[in-house]
Amino acid sequence: MREKAEKQGNHYNCPVEATMEVIGGKWKVIIIHHLLDGTKRFSELRRLIPQVTQRMLTSQLRELESDGAVHREVYPQVPPKVEYSLTKLGKTLEPVLLVMHDWGNNFIERS
Amino acid sequence: MREKAEKQGNHYNCPVEATMEVIGGKWKVIIIHHLLDGTKRFSELRRLIPQVTQRMLTSQLRELESDGAVHREVYPQVPPKVEYSLTKLGKTLEPVLLVMHDWGNNFIERS
DNA sequence: TTACATAGTATCCTTTTGTATACCATGGAT
DNA sequence: ATCCATGGTATACAAAAGGATACTATGTAA
């Protein structure tokens, strides 16, 4: 999905699918959830989401960054320090996650 | 994702992810979109979504059905007639799709 | 000079998801 | 008798997503 849309120059047939592509990765909503709480270092996110591998965390963050939802700030230090935060656009995802959260809760209760 | 959650007895760590599992399939939101418009026969959905293969349309509909979002009504006729409609739960997805639709539109405009 | 911490890459593999294509069952119309 | 339409299944395959594991670069501190 991502690949295809990107090759076609970010043209999506449907806005809902565009949203799905941005937040659809396995770890993205958890990442966004934690970033809504404030700026986090890479290592902090790893600690907050222990199940995610380093490779996955990196790739999900980079995709969010290239979609403009996340800002990546590299500090020229050793050992490295990289901070991730939500952009203005990224913050607008909060109501989206909220609605999905509420629907999901209702769904879980039923089953 | 689906498999795992189902084997664990539909226990989701996160409500947002539960929602993602329900509407996350490649064709589900389009299907739901059309069903929000009213009950549709299988062949109607095929015509409305020409890119989807029969197999995919069937499997996405069956997943939506087993999640309780879609109702499947089989009429004992030949040739067969099967109608799909949204359940009460399925209809509650409308506001979710709407928020995602709006966010997606805003996202597309920016890029 | 050696070890350490951080934030990564690289490689290989498995699982999941989706596609392509062919086939099937049925009862009524011709 | 046979052909048709509908709503599927079955099988094989391709691609995408994700996971496991090992490796790397670098300035600083001991």
mmCIF file of C-alpha atoms (C1' of nucleotides) in Angstrom:
data_model
loop_
_atom_site.group_PDB
_atom_site.id
_atom_site.type_symbol
_atom_site.label_atom_id
_atom_site.label_comp_id
_atom_site.label_asym_id
_atom_site.label_seq_id
_atom_site.Cartn_x
_atom_site.Cartn_y
_atom_site.Cartn_z
ATOM 1 C CA MET A 1 0.000 0.000 0.000
ATOM 2 C CA ARG A 2 2.591 2.513 1.082
ATOM 3 C CA GLU A 3 4.875 1.656 -1.805
ATOM 4 C CA LYS A 4 2.185 1.927 -4.383
ATOM 5 C CA ALA A 5 0.841 5.225 -3.176
ATOM 6 C CA GLU A 6 4.301 6.680 -2.928
ATOM 7 C CA LYS A 7 5.234 5.625 -6.415
ATOM 8 C CA GLN A 8 2.079 7.223 -7.734
ATOM 9 C CA GLY A 9 3.197 10.441 -6.143
ATOM 10 C CA ASN A 10 1.188 10.272 -2.951
ATOM 11 C CA HIS A 11 -2.125 10.126 -4.702
ATOM 12 C CA TYR A 12 -4.682 8.295 -2.640
ATOM 13 C CA ASN A 13 -8.040 7.261 -3.988
ATOM 14 C CA CYS A 14 -9.594 7.656 -0.577
ATOM 15 C CA PRO A 15 -8.760 9.948 2.344
ATOM 16 C CA VAL A 16 -9.566 7.233 4.862
ATOM 17 C CA GLU A 17 -6.950 5.048 3.257
ATOM 18 C CA ALA A 18 -4.453 7.870 3.385
ATOM 19 C CA THR A 19 -5.010 8.002 7.127
ATOM 20 C CA MET A 20 -4.662 4.253 7.360
ATOM 21 C CA GLU A 21 -1.335 4.408 5.615
ATOM 22 C CA VAL A 22 -0.022 6.980 8.033
ATOM 23 C CA ILE A 23 -1.111 5.256 11.240
ATOM 24 C CA GLY A 24 -1.437 1.701 9.942
ATOM 25 C CA GLY A 25 1.959 0.289 10.853
ATOM 26 C CA LYS A 26 2.028 -2.214 13.650
ATOM 27 C CA TRP A 27 3.648 0.122 16.170
ATOM 28 C CA LYS A 28 2.632 3.549 14.987
ATOM 29 C CA VAL A 29 -0.347 4.259 17.194
ATOM 30 C CA ILE A 30 1.563 3.219 20.297
ATOM 31 C CA ILE A 31 4.443 5.432 19.280
ATOM 32 C CA ILE A 32 2.101 8.346 18.617
ATOM 33 C CA HIS A 33 0.372 7.692 21.908
ATOM 34 C CA HIS A 34 3.634 8.051 23.795
ATOM 35 C CA LEU A 35 4.720 11.081 21.791
ATOM 36 C CA LEU A 36 1.428 12.786 22.589
ATOM 37 C CA ASP A 37 2.788 12.678 26.106
ATOM 38 C CA GLY A 38 5.818 14.698 25.068
ATOM 39 C CA THR A 39 9.174 14.514 23.313
ATOM 40 C CA LYS A 40 10.992 11.238 23.757
ATOM 41 C CA ARG A 41 14.445 9.932 23.053
ATOM 42 C CA PHE A 42 14.857 6.814 20.978
ATOM 43 C CA SER A 43 15.913 4.825 24.003
ATOM 44 C CA GLU A 44 12.955 6.069 25.989
ATOM 45 C CA LEU A 45 10.581 4.793 23.343
ATOM 46 C CA ARG A 46 12.324 1.443 23.433
ATOM 47 C CA ARG A 47 11.785 1.266 27.147
ATOM 48 C CA LEU A 48 8.164 2.356 26.818
ATOM 49 C CA ILE A 49 7.484 -0.239 24.115
ATOM 50 C CA PRO A 50 9.689 -3.191 25.057
ATOM 51 C CA GLN A 51 8.166 -5.597 22.518
ATOM 52 C CA VAL A 52 9.282 -3.586 19.526
ATOM 53 C CA THR A 53 12.614 -4.395 17.950
ATOM 54 C CA GLN A 54 15.111 -1.641 17.306
ATOM 55 C CA ARG A 55 14.728 -2.131 13.583
ATOM 56 C CA MET A 56 10.960 -1.805 13.700
ATOM 57 C CA LEU A 57 11.051 1.206 15.987
ATOM 58 C CA THR A 58 13.452 2.947 13.647
ATOM 59 C CA SER A 59 11.479 2.168 10.522
ATOM 60 C CA GLN A 60 8.113 3.136 11.988
ATOM 61 C CA LEU A 61 9.550 6.409 13.266
ATOM 62 C CA ARG A 62 11.132 7.159 9.921
ATOM 63 C CA GLU A 63 7.888 6.544 8.093
ATOM 64 C CA LEU A 64 6.040 8.810 10.489
ATOM 65 C CA GLU A 65 8.749 11.382 9.918
ATOM 66 C CA SER A 66 8.535 11.185 6.148
ATOM 67 C CA ASP A 67 4.762 11.546 6.411
ATOM 68 C CA GLY A 68 5.341 14.721 8.383
ATOM 69 C CA ALA A 69 3.797 13.494 11.602
ATOM 70 C CA VAL A 70 6.991 13.205 13.605
ATOM 71 C CA HIS A 71 10.024 15.429 13.984
ATOM 72 C CA ARG A 72 13.462 13.917 14.460
ATOM 73 C CA GLU A 73 16.085 15.993 16.203
ATOM 74 C CA VAL A 74 19.636 14.717 16.186
ATOM 75 C CA TYR A 75 22.062 16.123 18.719
ATOM 76 C CA PRO A 76 25.692 15.927 17.615
ATOM 77 C CA GLN A 77 26.935 14.113 20.667
ATOM 78 C CA VAL A 78 28.554 10.880 21.577
ATOM 79 C CA PRO A 79 26.914 8.664 22.525
ATOM 80 C CA PRO A 80 24.224 9.856 20.119
ATOM 81 C CA LYS A 81 21.088 11.576 21.290
ATOM 82 C CA VAL A 82 18.034 11.655 19.075
ATOM 83 C CA GLU A 83 14.744 13.119 20.142
ATOM 84 C CA TYR A 84 11.407 12.383 18.567
ATOM 85 C CA SER A 85 8.369 14.607 18.857
ATOM 86 C CA LEU A 86 5.057 15.124 17.123
ATOM 87 C CA THR A 87 4.811 17.850 14.536
ATOM 88 C CA LYS A 88 1.803 20.118 14.354
ATOM 89 C CA LEU A 89 0.307 17.653 11.887
ATOM 90 C CA GLY A 90 1.154 14.757 14.154
ATOM 91 C CA LYS A 91 -0.694 16.360 17.025
ATOM 92 C CA THR A 92 -3.831 16.583 14.916
ATOM 93 C CA LEU A 93 -3.938 12.804 15.072
ATOM 94 C CA GLU A 94 -5.037 12.960 18.691
ATOM 95 C CA PRO A 95 -8.770 13.226 17.964
ATOM 96 C CA VAL A 96 -8.446 10.440 15.404
ATOM 97 C CA LEU A 97 -6.861 8.115 17.943
ATOM 98 C CA LEU A 98 -9.468 9.162 20.469
ATOM 99 C CA VAL A 99 -12.414 8.205 18.300
ATOM 100 C CA MET A 100 -10.758 4.931 17.402
ATOM 101 C CA HIS A 101 -9.999 4.332 21.054
ATOM 102 C CA ASP A 102 -13.600 4.860 22.046
ATOM 103 C CA TRP A 103 -14.944 2.675 19.269
ATOM 104 C CA GLY A 104 -12.448 -0.027 20.162
ATOM 105 C CA ASN A 105 -13.486 0.046 23.794
ATOM 106 C CA ASN A 106 -17.110 -0.342 22.899
ATOM 107 C CA PHE A 107 -16.212 -3.154 20.532
ATOM 108 C CA ILE A 108 -14.207 -4.994 23.158
ATOM 109 C CA GLU A 109 -16.983 -4.699 25.721
ATOM 110 C CA ARG A 110 -19.440 -6.360 23.374
ATOM 111 C CA SER A 111 -17.251 -9.375 22.750
ATOM 112 C CA MET B 1 -2.453 -9.472 14.133
ATOM 113 C CA ARG B 2 -5.908 -10.877 13.617
ATOM 114 C CA GLU B 3 -4.777 -14.450 14.165
ATOM 115 C CA LYS B 4 -2.902 -13.679 17.301
ATOM 116 C CA ALA B 5 -5.664 -11.683 18.904
ATOM 117 C CA GLU B 6 -8.205 -14.321 18.030
ATOM 118 C CA LYS B 7 -6.155 -17.119 19.473
ATOM 119 C CA GLN B 8 -5.761 -15.157 22.677
ATOM 120 C CA GLY B 9 -9.521 -15.003 22.877
ATOM 121 C CA ASN B 10 -10.028 -11.546 21.419
ATOM 122 C CA HIS B 11 -7.953 -9.815 24.012
ATOM 123 C CA TYR B 12 -6.436 -6.647 22.677
ATOM 124 C CA ASN B 13 -3.784 -4.705 24.541
ATOM 125 C CA CYS B 14 -5.058 -1.471 23.047
ATOM 126 C CA PRO B 15 -8.538 -0.385 21.926
ATOM 127 C CA VAL B 16 -7.114 1.569 19.009
ATOM 128 C CA GLU B 17 -5.515 -1.608 17.734
ATOM 129 C CA ALA B 18 -8.796 -3.452 18.113
ATOM 130 C CA THR B 19 -10.366 -0.880 15.831
ATOM 131 C CA MET B 20 -7.475 -1.209 13.415
ATOM 132 C CA GLU B 21 -8.016 -4.934 13.231
ATOM 133 C CA VAL B 22 -11.663 -4.524 12.407
ATOM 134 C CA ILE B 23 -11.276 -1.896 9.691
ATOM 135 C CA GLY B 24 -7.657 -2.529 8.737
ATOM 136 C CA GLY B 25 -8.087 -4.884 5.797
ATOM 137 C CA LYS B 26 -7.257 -3.490 2.411
ATOM 138 C CA TRP B 27 -10.873 -3.300 1.222
ATOM 139 C CA LYS B 28 -12.822 -2.960 4.433
ATOM 140 C CA VAL B 29 -13.335 0.757 4.618
ATOM 141 C CA ILE B 30 -14.510 0.904 1.013
ATOM 142 C CA ILE B 31 -16.898 -1.938 1.690
ATOM 143 C CA ILE B 32 -18.196 -0.246 4.814
ATOM 144 C CA HIS B 33 -18.509 3.004 2.941
ATOM 145 C CA HIS B 34 -20.761 1.409 0.366
ATOM 146 C CA LEU B 35 -22.768 -0.463 2.985
ATOM 147 C CA LEU B 36 -23.376 2.785 4.850
ATOM 148 C CA ASP B 37 -25.301 3.648 1.740
ATOM 149 C CA GLY B 38 -27.578 0.665 2.245
ATOM 150 C CA THR B 39 -27.850 -3.089 1.866
ATOM 151 C CA LYS B 40 -25.951 -4.495 -1.089
ATOM 152 C CA ARG B 41 -25.792 -7.806 -2.891
ATOM 153 C CA PHE B 42 -22.456 -9.481 -3.368
ATOM 154 C CA SER B 43 -22.508 -8.743 -7.076
ATOM 155 C CA GLU B 44 -23.357 -5.109 -6.428
ATOM 156 C CA LEU B 45 -20.322 -4.728 -4.243
ATOM 157 C CA ARG B 46 -18.212 -6.291 -6.957
ATOM 158 C CA ARG B 47 -19.490 -3.746 -9.409
ATOM 159 C CA LEU B 48 -18.966 -0.898 -6.966
ATOM 160 C CA ILE B 49 -15.402 -1.999 -6.227
ATOM 161 C CA PRO B 50 -14.163 -3.449 -9.501
ATOM 162 C CA GLN B 51 -10.512 -3.735 -8.424
ATOM 163 C CA VAL B 52 -11.250 -6.240 -5.674
ATOM 164 C CA THR B 53 -11.064 -9.924 -6.512
ATOM 165 C CA GLN B 54 -13.935 -12.210 -5.622
ATOM 166 C CA ARG B 55 -11.819 -14.050 -3.123
ATOM 167 C CA MET B 56 -10.784 -10.858 -1.359
ATOM 168 C CA LEU B 57 -14.291 -9.458 -1.314
ATOM 169 C CA THR B 58 -15.547 -12.671 0.230
ATOM 170 C CA SER B 59 -12.838 -12.852 2.852
ATOM 171 C CA GLN B 60 -13.095 -9.201 3.863
ATOM 172 C CA LEU B 61 -16.859 -9.490 4.173
ATOM 173 C CA ARG B 62 -16.567 -12.655 6.227
ATOM 174 C CA GLU B 63 -14.104 -11.029 8.589
ATOM 175 C CA LEU B 64 -16.388 -8.053 9.012
ATOM 176 C CA GLU B 65 -19.213 -10.489 9.653
ATOM 177 C CA SER B 66 -17.304 -12.442 12.266
ATOM 178 C CA ASP B 67 -16.412 -9.168 13.964
ATOM 179 C CA GLY B 68 -20.104 -8.382 14.115
ATOM 180 C CA ALA B 69 -19.961 -5.344 11.869
ATOM 181 C CA VAL B 70 -21.717 -6.865 8.889
ATOM 182 C CA HIS B 71 -24.804 -9.021 8.511
ATOM 183 C CA ARG B 72 -24.976 -11.663 5.792
ATOM 184 C CA GLU B 73 -28.385 -12.723 4.571
ATOM 185 C CA VAL B 74 -28.586 -15.721 2.278
ATOM 186 C CA TYR B 75 -31.717 -16.203 0.210
ATOM 187 C CA PRO B 76 -32.354 -19.818 -0.763
ATOM 188 C CA GLN B 77 -32.652 -19.179 -4.468
ATOM 189 C CA VAL B 78 -30.960 -20.156 -7.646
ATOM 190 C CA PRO B 79 -28.961 -18.369 -8.799
ATOM 191 C CA PRO B 80 -27.934 -17.495 -5.261
ATOM 192 C CA LYS B 81 -28.740 -14.183 -3.691
ATOM 193 C CA VAL B 82 -26.743 -12.925 -0.732
ATOM 194 C CA GLU B 83 -27.246 -9.539 0.801
ATOM 195 C CA TYR B 84 -24.790 -7.725 2.999
ATOM 196 C CA SER B 85 -25.680 -4.959 5.385
ATOM 197 C CA LEU B 86 -24.171 -3.191 8.369
ATOM 198 C CA THR B 87 -25.197 -4.312 11.811
ATOM 199 C CA LYS B 88 -25.929 -1.817 14.547
ATOM 200 C CA LEU B 89 -22.292 -2.105 15.545
ATOM 201 C CA GLY B 90 -21.202 -1.653 11.960
ATOM 202 C CA LYS B 91 -23.141 1.560 11.698
ATOM 203 C CA THR B 92 -21.297 2.957 14.684
ATOM 204 C CA LEU B 93 -18.210 2.950 12.501
ATOM 205 C CA GLU B 94 -19.554 5.898 10.556
ATOM 206 C CA PRO B 95 -18.151 8.595 12.879
ATOM 207 C CA VAL B 96 -14.829 6.753 12.961
ATOM 208 C CA LEU B 97 -14.577 6.759 9.185
ATOM 209 C CA LEU B 98 -15.656 10.375 9.141
ATOM 210 C CA VAL B 99 -12.872 11.541 11.440
ATOM 211 C CA MET B 100 -10.366 9.498 9.492
ATOM 212 C CA HIS B 101 -11.750 10.898 6.264
ATOM 213 C CA ASP B 102 -11.352 14.458 7.468
ATOM 214 C CA TRP B 103 -7.857 13.898 8.747
ATOM 215 C CA GLY B 104 -6.905 12.210 5.505
ATOM 216 C CA ASN B 105 -8.215 15.104 3.474
ATOM 217 C CA ASN B 106 -6.239 17.569 5.488
ATOM 218 C CA PHE B 107 -3.183 15.377 5.153
ATOM 219 C CA ILE B 108 -3.535 15.103 1.394
ATOM 220 C CA GLU B 109 -3.953 18.859 0.997
ATOM 221 C CA ARG B 110 -0.682 19.485 2.781
ATOM 222 C CA SER B 111 1.311 17.190 0.556
ATOM 223 C "C1'" DT C 1 43.970 1.676 25.085
ATOM 224 C "C1'" DT C 2 40.093 -0.214 26.110
ATOM 225 C "C1'" DA C 3 35.460 -0.424 27.336
ATOM 226 C "C1'" DC C 4 30.925 1.809 27.074
ATOM 227 C "C1'" DA C 5 26.529 3.856 25.699
ATOM 228 C "C1'" DT C 6 23.398 5.297 22.063
ATOM 229 C "C1'" DA C 7 21.214 5.001 17.899
ATOM 230 C "C1'" DG C 8 21.342 3.058 14.606
ATOM 231 C "C1'" DT C 9 22.371 -0.780 9.806
ATOM 232 C "C1'" DA C 10 22.667 -5.188 7.484
ATOM 233 C "C1'" DT C 11 21.282 -9.710 6.549
ATOM 234 C "C1'" DC C 12 18.357 -13.344 6.587
ATOM 235 C "C1'" DC C 13 14.225 -15.419 7.584
ATOM 236 C "C1'" DT C 14 9.035 -16.133 8.719
ATOM 237 C "C1'" DT C 15 4.440 -14.631 8.671
ATOM 238 C "C1'" DT C 16 0.798 -12.194 6.848
ATOM 239 C "C1'" DT C 17 -1.663 -10.287 3.237
ATOM 240 C "C1'" DG C 18 -3.157 -10.010 -1.237
ATOM 241 C "C1'" DT C 19 -3.455 -11.689 -6.311
ATOM 242 C "C1'" DA C 20 -4.415 -14.775 -10.291
ATOM 243 C "C1'" DT C 21 -6.695 -18.309 -12.069
ATOM 244 C "C1'" DA C 22 -9.457 -22.122 -12.358
ATOM 245 C "C1'" DC C 23 -13.100 -24.644 -10.695
ATOM 246 C "C1'" DC C 24 -17.938 -25.854 -8.420
ATOM 247 C "C1'" DA C 25 -23.081 -26.188 -7.194
ATOM 248 C "C1'" DT C 26 -27.772 -25.227 -8.232
ATOM 249 C "C1'" DG C 27 -32.331 -24.814 -10.394
ATOM 250 C "C1'" DG C 28 -34.781 -22.348 -13.946
ATOM 251 C "C1'" DA C 29 -35.067 -20.854 -18.823
ATOM 252 C "C1'" DT C 30 -34.431 -22.295 -23.553
ATOM 253 C "C1'" DA D 1 -30.078 -31.902 -22.357
ATOM 254 C "C1'" DT D 2 -27.613 -27.982 -21.666
ATOM 255 C "C1'" DC D 3 -26.514 -23.357 -20.701
ATOM 256 C "C1'" DC D 4 -26.596 -19.480 -17.608
ATOM 257 C "C1'" DA D 5 -26.091 -16.476 -13.487
ATOM 258 C "C1'" DT D 6 -24.695 -16.005 -8.780
ATOM 259 C "C1'" DG D 7 -21.870 -16.540 -5.082
ATOM 260 C "C1'" DG D 8 -18.881 -18.684 -3.910
ATOM 261 C "C1'" DT D 9 -13.989 -22.430 -3.060
ATOM 262 C "C1'" DA D 10 -9.333 -24.305 -4.024
ATOM 263 C "C1'" DT D 11 -4.779 -23.942 -5.230
ATOM 264 C "C1'" DA D 12 -0.646 -21.777 -6.133
ATOM 265 C "C1'" DC D 13 1.906 -17.892 -5.961
ATOM 266 C "C1'" DA D 14 3.934 -12.953 -5.115
ATOM 267 C "C1'" DA D 15 4.716 -9.210 -2.301
ATOM 268 C "C1'" DA D 16 4.737 -6.740 1.874
ATOM 269 C "C1'" DA D 17 5.408 -6.504 6.662
ATOM 270 C "C1'" DG D 18 7.608 -7.826 10.567
ATOM 271 C "C1'" DG D 19 11.110 -10.421 13.591
ATOM 272 C "C1'" DA D 20 15.813 -12.219 15.187
ATOM 273 C "C1'" DT D 21 20.262 -11.492 15.407
ATOM 274 C "C1'" DA D 22 24.623 -9.645 14.625
ATOM 275 C "C1'" DC D 23 27.250 -5.855 13.488
ATOM 276 C "C1'" DT D 24 28.810 -0.633 13.355
ATOM 277 C "C1'" DA D 25 30.413 4.275 14.435
ATOM 278 C "C1'" DT D 26 32.165 7.446 17.742
ATOM 279 C "C1'" DG D 27 33.640 10.591 21.572
ATOM 280 C "C1'" DT D 28 34.292 10.178 26.307
ATOM 281 C "C1'" DA D 29 35.582 8.267 30.707
ATOM 282 C "C1'" DA D 30 38.331 5.070 33.257
#
